[in-house]
XYZ file of C-alpha atoms in Angstrom:
334
model
C -41.745 -78.479 73.842
C -44.514 -78.386 70.909
C -47.573 -76.482 71.420
C -50.999 -76.994 69.473
C -51.379 -75.433 66.165
C -54.470 -73.951 64.477
C -56.099 -71.308 62.247
C -57.554 -68.311 64.755
C -60.571 -67.852 62.370
C -59.925 -64.139 61.767
C -61.048 -62.235 58.815
C -58.706 -62.287 55.880
C -57.737 -59.015 54.467
C -58.452 -58.122 50.842
C -55.619 -58.896 48.000
C -55.148 -55.118 47.739
C -54.297 -54.390 51.666
C -52.164 -57.613 51.762
C -50.064 -56.255 48.717
C -49.603 -52.623 50.406
C -49.098 -54.263 53.502
C -46.062 -56.352 52.231
C -44.218 -52.944 52.108
C -43.878 -53.149 56.132
C -43.994 -57.295 55.920
C -40.451 -56.986 54.038
C -39.080 -54.593 56.537
C -40.569 -55.840 59.780
C -40.430 -59.757 58.615
C -36.845 -59.533 58.753
C -36.139 -56.991 61.457
C -36.025 -60.444 63.590
C -32.360 -61.175 63.744
C -29.312 -60.137 66.458
C -25.630 -59.609 65.610
C -22.105 -57.783 65.711
C -20.974 -55.114 63.309
C -18.178 -55.980 60.783
C -17.163 -55.855 56.965
C -20.143 -58.554 55.973
C -19.599 -61.106 59.237
C -19.485 -60.989 62.806
C -17.828 -63.796 64.555
C -17.760 -65.619 67.944
C -16.031 -68.577 69.035
C -13.736 -70.110 71.943
C -10.226 -70.941 71.531
C -9.369 -74.430 70.091
C -12.982 -76.176 69.477
C -13.028 -79.606 68.292
C -12.907 -79.337 64.231
C -15.992 -82.068 64.114
C -17.989 -79.284 66.228
C -20.754 -77.775 64.086
C -20.296 -74.036 63.202
C -23.414 -71.731 63.233
C -24.150 -69.240 60.364
C -26.559 -66.953 61.115
C -29.018 -65.004 58.336
C -30.902 -61.837 59.467
C -34.072 -60.701 57.818
C -35.345 -57.541 56.009
C -34.206 -54.347 57.212
C -31.816 -55.553 59.608
C -27.808 -56.674 59.753
C -25.663 -59.113 61.546
C -25.639 -56.729 64.570
C -29.059 -58.112 65.394
C -27.329 -61.267 66.468
C -24.921 -59.801 68.785
C -26.419 -60.924 72.308
C -26.803 -64.662 70.675
C -23.260 -64.623 69.341
C -21.908 -63.683 72.684
C -23.935 -66.366 74.179
C -22.879 -69.021 71.879
C -19.356 -67.536 71.837
C -19.339 -68.093 75.871
C -20.384 -71.448 75.591
C -17.338 -72.491 73.527
C -19.343 -72.267 69.950
C -18.428 -71.275 66.805
C -20.621 -68.992 65.613
C -20.764 -66.292 62.473
C -23.520 -63.765 61.523
C -23.466 -62.468 58.036
C -24.826 -59.230 56.706
C -26.476 -59.798 53.276
C -25.681 -57.581 50.134
C -27.143 -54.025 50.957
C -26.994 -54.569 54.625
C -24.447 -53.834 57.514
C -21.618 -51.657 56.741
C -22.879 -51.802 53.103
C -26.352 -50.727 53.726
C -27.733 -47.194 52.051
C -29.435 -44.909 54.249
C -31.102 -42.348 52.326
C -30.260 -38.506 52.858
C -34.073 -37.954 53.699
C -33.855 -40.462 56.267
C -31.277 -38.335 58.179
C -32.124 -35.684 60.645
C -33.756 -33.322 60.146
C -35.934 -35.749 57.923
C -37.660 -35.016 54.544
C -40.498 -37.031 54.848
C -41.715 -36.090 51.014
C -38.634 -37.109 49.523
C -38.285 -40.074 51.714
C -41.118 -41.698 49.906
C -39.269 -41.274 46.300
C -35.548 -41.140 47.073
C -33.849 -44.235 45.046
C -31.941 -46.748 46.840
C -29.394 -49.097 45.278
C -30.840 -52.313 47.269
C -33.613 -52.272 45.253
C -31.354 -54.286 42.726
C -30.285 -56.991 45.306
C -31.977 -60.044 44.223
C -32.763 -63.518 46.355
C -29.642 -64.870 44.270
C -27.330 -62.395 45.248
C -28.137 -63.330 49.039
C -27.778 -66.931 48.401
C -24.534 -66.452 46.788
C -23.092 -64.426 49.403
C -24.176 -67.029 52.331
C -22.888 -69.768 49.821
C -19.149 -68.198 49.947
C -19.536 -67.961 53.651
C -20.500 -71.802 53.933
C -17.625 -73.197 51.784
C -14.972 -71.567 54.009
C -16.738 -72.524 57.013
C -17.384 -76.049 55.865
C -13.785 -76.467 55.971
C -14.037 -76.850 60.141
C -16.764 -79.333 60.178
C -20.374 -79.652 59.953
C -22.735 -76.151 59.623
C -25.963 -75.178 60.969
C -27.570 -72.407 58.985
C -30.195 -70.369 60.789
C -32.017 -67.751 59.826
C -34.624 -65.073 60.901
C -37.999 -63.950 59.487
C -37.344 -63.172 55.734
C -34.048 -64.843 56.321
C -35.610 -68.197 55.932
C -36.085 -67.385 52.172
C -32.352 -67.300 51.661
C -32.066 -70.373 53.654
C -34.407 -72.084 50.837
C -32.282 -70.677 48.109
C -29.096 -71.679 49.843
C -30.221 -75.160 50.416
C -31.543 -75.500 46.996
C -28.091 -74.999 45.645
C -25.720 -76.373 48.288
C -27.854 -79.118 50.484
C -24.148 -80.799 50.874
C -22.607 -78.371 52.463
C -25.269 -78.124 55.337
C -25.894 -80.191 58.190
C -29.256 -78.884 59.481
C -31.016 -75.692 58.910
C -33.073 -73.819 61.621
C -35.950 -71.586 61.007
C -36.511 -69.188 63.962
C -39.912 -67.929 63.234
C -38.688 -67.476 59.552
C -40.573 -67.689 56.299
C -40.409 -71.057 54.715
C -42.484 -71.164 51.244
C -42.720 -74.508 49.828
C -46.318 -74.702 48.509
C -46.552 -70.980 48.039
C -44.093 -69.413 45.906
C -43.149 -66.348 47.569
C -43.349 -64.872 50.772
C -46.067 -62.522 49.555
C -48.198 -65.341 48.657
C -47.619 -66.616 52.280
C -48.766 -63.200 53.641
C -51.825 -63.478 51.543
C -53.347 -66.579 53.080
C -56.021 -66.394 55.743
C -53.550 -67.819 58.036
C -52.022 -64.533 58.355
C -54.716 -62.297 58.643
C -53.993 -61.298 62.291
C -50.378 -60.010 61.513
C -49.261 -56.954 62.505
C -47.874 -56.303 59.304
C -51.177 -54.809 58.552
C -50.969 -52.345 61.027
C -47.565 -51.402 60.716
C -46.876 -47.948 59.055
C -44.641 -48.005 56.060
C -43.419 -45.660 53.658
C -45.312 -45.435 50.821
C -43.122 -45.477 48.093
C -44.049 -45.919 44.407
C -43.536 -49.647 42.957
C -41.166 -48.565 40.237
C -38.276 -47.581 43.348
C -38.151 -51.456 44.121
C -38.190 -50.789 47.542
C -39.666 -51.477 51.126
C -39.118 -48.825 53.421
C -39.763 -48.302 56.973
C -38.861 -45.050 59.042
C -37.613 -46.764 61.993
C -36.659 -43.133 63.519
C -40.471 -41.490 63.400
C -41.051 -39.203 66.091
C -45.006 -40.459 65.571
C -46.249 -42.234 68.665
C -48.474 -44.222 66.376
C -45.674 -45.425 64.442
C -43.886 -46.520 67.886
C -47.018 -48.306 68.993
C -47.667 -50.369 66.087
C -43.784 -51.161 65.447
C -43.570 -52.161 69.143
C -46.396 -54.698 69.056
C -45.084 -55.997 65.792
C -41.626 -56.713 66.789
C -41.201 -56.793 70.715
C -44.306 -55.915 72.274
C -42.501 -57.693 75.637
C -39.938 -55.434 75.948
C -39.612 -51.866 77.962
C -39.871 -48.912 75.485
C -36.144 -48.215 76.171
C -35.310 -51.673 74.732
C -37.449 -51.406 71.793
C -36.015 -47.878 70.867
C -32.523 -49.085 71.031
C -33.625 -52.179 68.654
C -35.103 -49.528 66.159
C -31.743 -47.665 66.092
C -30.072 -50.817 64.789
C -32.424 -51.639 61.871
C -32.010 -50.206 58.175
C -34.803 -48.298 56.493
C -34.791 -49.961 53.069
C -35.190 -53.781 51.944
C -35.425 -54.924 48.084
C -39.146 -55.559 47.262
C -38.459 -58.279 44.861
C -37.173 -60.767 47.542
C -40.278 -60.986 49.418
C -42.937 -60.104 46.492
C -41.988 -61.720 43.175
C -39.120 -64.173 43.682
C -39.740 -67.820 43.863
C -38.200 -68.707 47.211
C -39.807 -72.730 47.647
C -37.412 -74.990 48.926
C -37.305 -77.800 46.277
C -37.760 -81.664 47.048
C -34.524 -83.129 45.828
C -32.106 -80.406 47.287
C -33.670 -78.429 50.060
C -35.592 -81.290 51.371
C -32.827 -83.379 51.849
C -31.269 -81.428 54.921
C -32.650 -81.968 58.008
C -34.432 -79.047 59.597
C -35.995 -77.542 62.681
C -38.659 -74.697 63.178
C -38.620 -72.757 66.410
C -41.853 -71.375 66.718
C -42.264 -67.861 68.655
C -45.685 -68.204 70.336
C -46.022 -64.463 70.948
C -45.085 -63.285 67.144
C -47.360 -60.821 65.905
C -45.890 -60.563 62.940
C -45.874 -64.219 61.670
C -48.477 -65.403 63.688
C -48.745 -68.786 64.942
C -51.161 -69.779 62.312
C -48.919 -68.961 59.568
C -45.903 -70.448 61.081
C -47.770 -73.700 61.263
C -48.750 -73.608 57.803
C -45.408 -73.520 56.703
C -44.433 -76.354 58.616
C -47.535 -78.453 57.449
C -46.802 -77.287 54.240
C -42.894 -78.497 54.259
C -43.648 -81.683 55.819
C -46.062 -82.333 53.147
C -43.655 -81.669 50.356
C -41.065 -83.836 52.237
C -43.077 -86.484 54.672
C -39.732 -88.302 54.836
C -37.894 -85.490 56.308
C -40.370 -83.413 58.567
C -39.542 -80.394 60.684
C -38.455 -80.859 64.065
C -40.365 -78.341 66.034
C -39.702 -76.231 69.427
C -41.602 -73.553 70.674
C -40.497 -70.522 72.451
C -42.527 -67.724 74.260
C -41.029 -64.847 72.323
C -42.096 -62.303 69.999
C -41.081 -61.760 66.300
C -37.529 -60.203 67.715
C -36.709 -63.584 69.383
C -35.918 -64.239 73.172
C -35.100 -61.388 75.231
C -33.034 -63.808 76.941
C -30.327 -64.902 74.154
C -29.553 -68.260 76.519
C -33.479 -69.299 75.649
C -32.403 -69.813 71.970
C -28.911 -70.531 72.558
C -30.437 -73.669 74.689
C -32.165 -74.707 71.455
C -29.219 -74.244 69.213
C -27.123 -76.453 71.613
C -29.542 -79.334 71.098
C -29.315 -78.960 67.373
C -25.517 -79.048 67.574
C -25.682 -82.247 69.447
C -27.898 -83.729 66.734
C -25.443 -82.425 64.038
C -22.286 -84.069 65.421
C-alpha cells in the first residue's frame, strides 16, 4: 500500500556534523541486505523454471555482503524463483577484516589501520554486477534489487546497460537523481532525523579513504544506537546475530564523492519500484519520499511504482513480506 509522505520539520544538522555522520552512513546505510555465502554470489532457484521467468539479482549495501539476503533467497527459492545475491568488490569472502578488529581489539590502531577497500569505486561495483547480469540475462528478464547504499550501484548499472534490465527495485535504498551523491542526500533537511547522526563510527582520518564501524564493540551505548538504526523491532539476540555478519569497512568514496545520479536517457528508461520501509530510522521516510519525488520529476513519463512495508532499515523480519512484493514485480516483468 502507499503511504502519505512528508517532512517531519526536524532541525537540520550542520554541514560539518553531516560529513562526520557519513562515516556511520556508509556503514549503516548499507547494512540493510540479506544473503548466502559464496565466492561472490549466492543463488536460490527451483528445478526447471520457465526460461521467460525473471531472475532476481540482489545487491547489498555498505558494510554488508550477500549473506544478508539469505532469508529472502530461501523464501524465493521455495516459491520456485531464480534469485542470486552478489558480493560487491571487497565484500563477502573478499572482505578485509583489520587485524585490530579481531579479538582482543586494538581500538587505537583500528582508527588508522589501512584497508584495501579504500580503492573500490562505484564503477568497480557496477562492472561486477554487469558481469553477473550478462550471464543471467540469457535465462530471461532480470529484476535488479538494491538495499540502502546498494541503490547507488543500481543507478550506475542502469546508466550503462538499461537493455539488460526489466525492472529496478529500491528497498529503502539510495536513489540520487537531482542530488549527485549519497552524501548530498544525507545533507538535506529530509535526512535530519536519521539515526546515522547518532550511530557511533570509528573516527578514521580522511586520507584512509574508508568508513569504518566496529560492529564487535562491547559498548552498550553503541549497541543501543546501532540497534535503533538497523533493527529496532527485533530482540537483542537477533540484532547481535545481524551485527556478526556485517563487515567493518566500506569505501568512503562511493557515498561521499562519486556521482551516482540516475540519468534520464539510460536509467530513466527502466521501470522501477520503490519499497518504502516505514520504520526505517536510518533512511527516514521524508528522505525516502524526497528521492521518489526527485526521481519522478526527472522522468515524469516513468514514475516510481511505490509500495510501503512496516519495516526498519534491515528490512522485514519475515522475508515472505518482501518476497510478496518481489513476486508482484515479477508478474509485471513477464
